[in-house]
Coordinates of N, CA and C in Angstrom, one line a residue:
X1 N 29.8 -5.3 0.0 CA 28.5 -4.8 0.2 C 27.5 -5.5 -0.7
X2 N 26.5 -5.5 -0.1 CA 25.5 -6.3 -0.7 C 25.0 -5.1 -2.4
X3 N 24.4 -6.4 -3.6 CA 24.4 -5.1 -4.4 C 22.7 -4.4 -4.3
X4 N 22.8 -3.3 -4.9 CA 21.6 -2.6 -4.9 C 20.1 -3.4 -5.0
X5 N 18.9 -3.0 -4.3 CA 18.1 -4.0 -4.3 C 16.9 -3.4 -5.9
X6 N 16.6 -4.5 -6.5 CA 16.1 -4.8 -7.9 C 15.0 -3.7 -8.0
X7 N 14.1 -2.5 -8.8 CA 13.4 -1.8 -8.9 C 12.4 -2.9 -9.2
X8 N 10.8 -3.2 -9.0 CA 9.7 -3.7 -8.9 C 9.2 -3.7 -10.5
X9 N 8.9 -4.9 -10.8 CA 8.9 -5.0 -12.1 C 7.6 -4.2 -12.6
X10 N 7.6 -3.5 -13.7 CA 6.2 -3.2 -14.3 C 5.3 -3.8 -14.5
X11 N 4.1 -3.4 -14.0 CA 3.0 -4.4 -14.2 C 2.2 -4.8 -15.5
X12 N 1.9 -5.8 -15.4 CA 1.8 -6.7 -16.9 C 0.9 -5.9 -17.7
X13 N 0.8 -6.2 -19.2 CA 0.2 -5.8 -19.7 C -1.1 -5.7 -19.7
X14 N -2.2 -5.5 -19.9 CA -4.0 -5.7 -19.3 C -4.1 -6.8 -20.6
X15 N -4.8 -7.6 -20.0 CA -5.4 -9.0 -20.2 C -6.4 -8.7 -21.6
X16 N -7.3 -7.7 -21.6 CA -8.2 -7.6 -22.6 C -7.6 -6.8 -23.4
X17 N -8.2 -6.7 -24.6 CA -7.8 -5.6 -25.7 C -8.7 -4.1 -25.5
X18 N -8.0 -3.3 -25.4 CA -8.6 -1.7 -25.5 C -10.5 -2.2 -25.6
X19 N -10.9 -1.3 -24.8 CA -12.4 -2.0 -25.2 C -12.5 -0.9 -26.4
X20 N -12.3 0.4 -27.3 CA -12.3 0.9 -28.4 C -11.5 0.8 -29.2
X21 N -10.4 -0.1 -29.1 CA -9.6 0.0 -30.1 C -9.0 0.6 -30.8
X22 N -8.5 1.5 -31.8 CA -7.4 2.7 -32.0 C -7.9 3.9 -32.3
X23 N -9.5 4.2 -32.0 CA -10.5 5.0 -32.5 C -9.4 6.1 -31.6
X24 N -10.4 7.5 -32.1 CA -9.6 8.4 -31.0 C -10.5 8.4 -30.0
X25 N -9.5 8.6 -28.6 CA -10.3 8.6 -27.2 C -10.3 10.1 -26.8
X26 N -10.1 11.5 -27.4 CA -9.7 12.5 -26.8 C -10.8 13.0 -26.5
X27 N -11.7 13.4 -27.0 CA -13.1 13.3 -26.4 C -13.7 12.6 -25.3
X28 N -13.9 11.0 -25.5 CA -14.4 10.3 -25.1 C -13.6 10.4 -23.6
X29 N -12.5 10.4 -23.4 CA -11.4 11.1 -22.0 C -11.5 12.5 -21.3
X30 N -12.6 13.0 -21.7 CA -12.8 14.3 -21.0 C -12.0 15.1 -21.8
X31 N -11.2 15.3 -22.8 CA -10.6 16.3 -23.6 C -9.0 16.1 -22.5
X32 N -8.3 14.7 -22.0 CA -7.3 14.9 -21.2 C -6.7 13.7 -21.8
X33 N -5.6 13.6 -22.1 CA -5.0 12.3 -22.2 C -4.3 11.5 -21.0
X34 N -4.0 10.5 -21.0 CA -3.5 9.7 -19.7 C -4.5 8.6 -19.4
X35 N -4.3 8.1 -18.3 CA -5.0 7.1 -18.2 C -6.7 7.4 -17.7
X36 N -7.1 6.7 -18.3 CA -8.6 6.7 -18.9 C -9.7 5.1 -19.4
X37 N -9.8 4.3 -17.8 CA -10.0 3.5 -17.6 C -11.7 3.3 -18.6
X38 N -12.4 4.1 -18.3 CA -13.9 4.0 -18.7 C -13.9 4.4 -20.3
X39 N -13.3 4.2 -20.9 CA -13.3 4.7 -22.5 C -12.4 3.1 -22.8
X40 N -11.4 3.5 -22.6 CA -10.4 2.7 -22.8 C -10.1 1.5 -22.4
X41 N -10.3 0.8 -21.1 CA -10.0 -0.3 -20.3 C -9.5 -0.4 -19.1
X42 N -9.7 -1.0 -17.8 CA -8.6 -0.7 -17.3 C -7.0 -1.6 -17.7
X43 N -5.9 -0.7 -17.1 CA -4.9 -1.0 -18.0 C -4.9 -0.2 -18.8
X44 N -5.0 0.6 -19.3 CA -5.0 1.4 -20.8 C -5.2 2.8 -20.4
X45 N -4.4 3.5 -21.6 CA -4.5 5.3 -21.2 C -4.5 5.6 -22.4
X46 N -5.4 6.8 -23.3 CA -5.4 7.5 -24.2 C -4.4 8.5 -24.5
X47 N -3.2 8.1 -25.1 CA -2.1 8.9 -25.4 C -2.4 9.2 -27.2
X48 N -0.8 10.3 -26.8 CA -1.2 10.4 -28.3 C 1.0 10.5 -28.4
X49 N 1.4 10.2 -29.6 CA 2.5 10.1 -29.3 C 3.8 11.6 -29.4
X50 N 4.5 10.9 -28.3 CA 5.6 12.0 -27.7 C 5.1 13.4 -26.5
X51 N 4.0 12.9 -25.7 CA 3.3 13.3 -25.4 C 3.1 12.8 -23.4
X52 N 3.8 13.1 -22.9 CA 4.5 12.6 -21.4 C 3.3 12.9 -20.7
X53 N 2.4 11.8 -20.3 CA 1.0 12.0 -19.4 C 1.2 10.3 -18.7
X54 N 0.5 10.6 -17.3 CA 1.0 9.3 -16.5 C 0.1 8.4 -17.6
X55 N 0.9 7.1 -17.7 CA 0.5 5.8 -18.3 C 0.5 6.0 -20.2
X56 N 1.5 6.9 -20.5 CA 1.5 7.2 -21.6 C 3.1 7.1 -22.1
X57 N 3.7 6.1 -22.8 CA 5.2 6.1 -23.3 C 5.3 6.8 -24.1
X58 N 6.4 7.6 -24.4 CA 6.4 8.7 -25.4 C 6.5 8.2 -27.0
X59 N 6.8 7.0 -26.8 CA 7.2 6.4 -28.3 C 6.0 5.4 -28.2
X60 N 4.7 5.5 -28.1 CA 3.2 4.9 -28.5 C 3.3 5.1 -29.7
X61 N 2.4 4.4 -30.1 CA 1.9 4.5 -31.8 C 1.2 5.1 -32.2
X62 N 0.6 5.7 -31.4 CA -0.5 7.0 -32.0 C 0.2 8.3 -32.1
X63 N -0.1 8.5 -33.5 CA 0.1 9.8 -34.2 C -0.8 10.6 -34.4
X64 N -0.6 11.9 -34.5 CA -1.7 12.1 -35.3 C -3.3 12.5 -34.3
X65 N -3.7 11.7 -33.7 CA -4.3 11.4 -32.9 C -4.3 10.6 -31.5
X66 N -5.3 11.4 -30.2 CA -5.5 10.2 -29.0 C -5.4 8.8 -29.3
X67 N -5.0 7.9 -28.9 CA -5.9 6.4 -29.0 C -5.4 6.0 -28.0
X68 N -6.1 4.6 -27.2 CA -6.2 3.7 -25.9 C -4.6 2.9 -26.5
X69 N -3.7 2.8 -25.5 CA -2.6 1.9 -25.4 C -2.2 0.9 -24.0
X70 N -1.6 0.1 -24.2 CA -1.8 -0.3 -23.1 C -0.5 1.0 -22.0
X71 N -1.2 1.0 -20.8 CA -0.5 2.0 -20.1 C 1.2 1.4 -19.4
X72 N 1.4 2.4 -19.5 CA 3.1 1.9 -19.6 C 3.3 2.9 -18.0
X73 N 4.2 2.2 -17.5 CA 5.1 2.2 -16.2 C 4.4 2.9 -15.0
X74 N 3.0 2.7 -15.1 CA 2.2 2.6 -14.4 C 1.9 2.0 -13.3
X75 N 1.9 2.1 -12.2 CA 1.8 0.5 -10.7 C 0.6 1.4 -9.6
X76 N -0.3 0.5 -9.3 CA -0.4 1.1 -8.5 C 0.2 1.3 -7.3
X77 N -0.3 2.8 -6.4 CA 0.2 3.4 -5.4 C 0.4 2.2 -4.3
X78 N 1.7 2.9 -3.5 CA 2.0 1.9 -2.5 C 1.2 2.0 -1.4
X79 N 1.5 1.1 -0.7 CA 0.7 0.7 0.7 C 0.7 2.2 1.4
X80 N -0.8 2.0 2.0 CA -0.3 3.5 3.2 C 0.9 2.7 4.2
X81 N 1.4 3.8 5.0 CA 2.5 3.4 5.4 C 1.7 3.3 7.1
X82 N 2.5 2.5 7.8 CA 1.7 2.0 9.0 C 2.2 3.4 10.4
X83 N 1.8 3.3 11.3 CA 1.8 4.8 12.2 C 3.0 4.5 12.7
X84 N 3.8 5.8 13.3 CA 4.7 5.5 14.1 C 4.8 4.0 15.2
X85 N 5.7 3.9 15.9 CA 5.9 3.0 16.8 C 5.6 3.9 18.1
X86 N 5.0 3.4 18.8 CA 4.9 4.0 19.9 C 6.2 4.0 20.8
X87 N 6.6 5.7 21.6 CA 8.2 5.2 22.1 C 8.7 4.2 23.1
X88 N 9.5 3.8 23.1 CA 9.8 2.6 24.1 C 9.8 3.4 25.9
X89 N 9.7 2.5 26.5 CA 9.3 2.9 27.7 C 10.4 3.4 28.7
X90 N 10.3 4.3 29.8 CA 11.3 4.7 30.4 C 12.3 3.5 30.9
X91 N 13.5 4.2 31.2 CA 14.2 2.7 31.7 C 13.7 2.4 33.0
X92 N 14.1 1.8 33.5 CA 13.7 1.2 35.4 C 14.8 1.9 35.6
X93 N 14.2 2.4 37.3 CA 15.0 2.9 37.8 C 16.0 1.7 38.5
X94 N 17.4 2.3 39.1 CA 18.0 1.0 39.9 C 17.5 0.9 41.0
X95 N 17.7 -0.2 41.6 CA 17.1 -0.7 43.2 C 17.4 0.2 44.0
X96 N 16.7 0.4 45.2 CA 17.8 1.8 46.0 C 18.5 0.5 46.9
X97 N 19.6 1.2 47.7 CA 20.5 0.3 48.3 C 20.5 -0.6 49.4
X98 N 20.9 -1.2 49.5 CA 19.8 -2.5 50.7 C 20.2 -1.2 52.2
X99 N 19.1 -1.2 53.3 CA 19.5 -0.3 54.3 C 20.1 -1.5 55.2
X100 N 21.1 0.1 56.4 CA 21.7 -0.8 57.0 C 20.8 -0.6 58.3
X101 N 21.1 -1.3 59.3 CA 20.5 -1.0 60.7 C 21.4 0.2 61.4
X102 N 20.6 0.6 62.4 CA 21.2 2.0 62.6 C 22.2 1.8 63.2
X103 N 23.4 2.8 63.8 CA 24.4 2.1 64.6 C 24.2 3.0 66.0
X104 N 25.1 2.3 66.7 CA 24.5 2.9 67.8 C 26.1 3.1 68.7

């Protein structure tokens, strides 16, 4: 059997640095930790550590306090998925039988 197919790699780290840098974001995030593009970057979520919120590893470096990290195992959502198949069509019926001439 063929072996199991590979999980989708996590997506890369974000390109820029936190736009605040390790200030606290808990505030600045609506009073919510997780991912928190407009404070933070996109790519980045306001965690605080040991603390399980989407885009937040529990072993971050923030103690103590919120701060912007880059967001961890985060992807975005998959494709909508496309509509059913429409059902395949009745079979054909068979030929009816060749006729004979009448007999007489």
């Amino acid at each position: 059997p063929a072996p199991p197919p590979r999980p989708p790699p996590l997506p890369p780290l974000p390109a820029s640095p936190p736009l605040h840098g390790t200030r606290n974001c808990w505030a600045a995030c609506g009073g919510a930790g997780g991912l928190c593009p407009l404070f933070c970057g996109d790519g980045w979520a306001c965690c605080l550590q040991g603390e399980e919120l989407p885009g937040c590893a529990l072993n971050n470096p923030c103690v103590g306090f919120h701060c912007c990290v880059p967001a961890a195992g985060f992807s975005s959502p998959p494709p909508p998925s496309l509509p059913p198949s429409p059902p395949p069509p009745p079979p054909t019926p068979p030929p009816p039988p060749p006729s004979r001439p009448p007999s007489r």
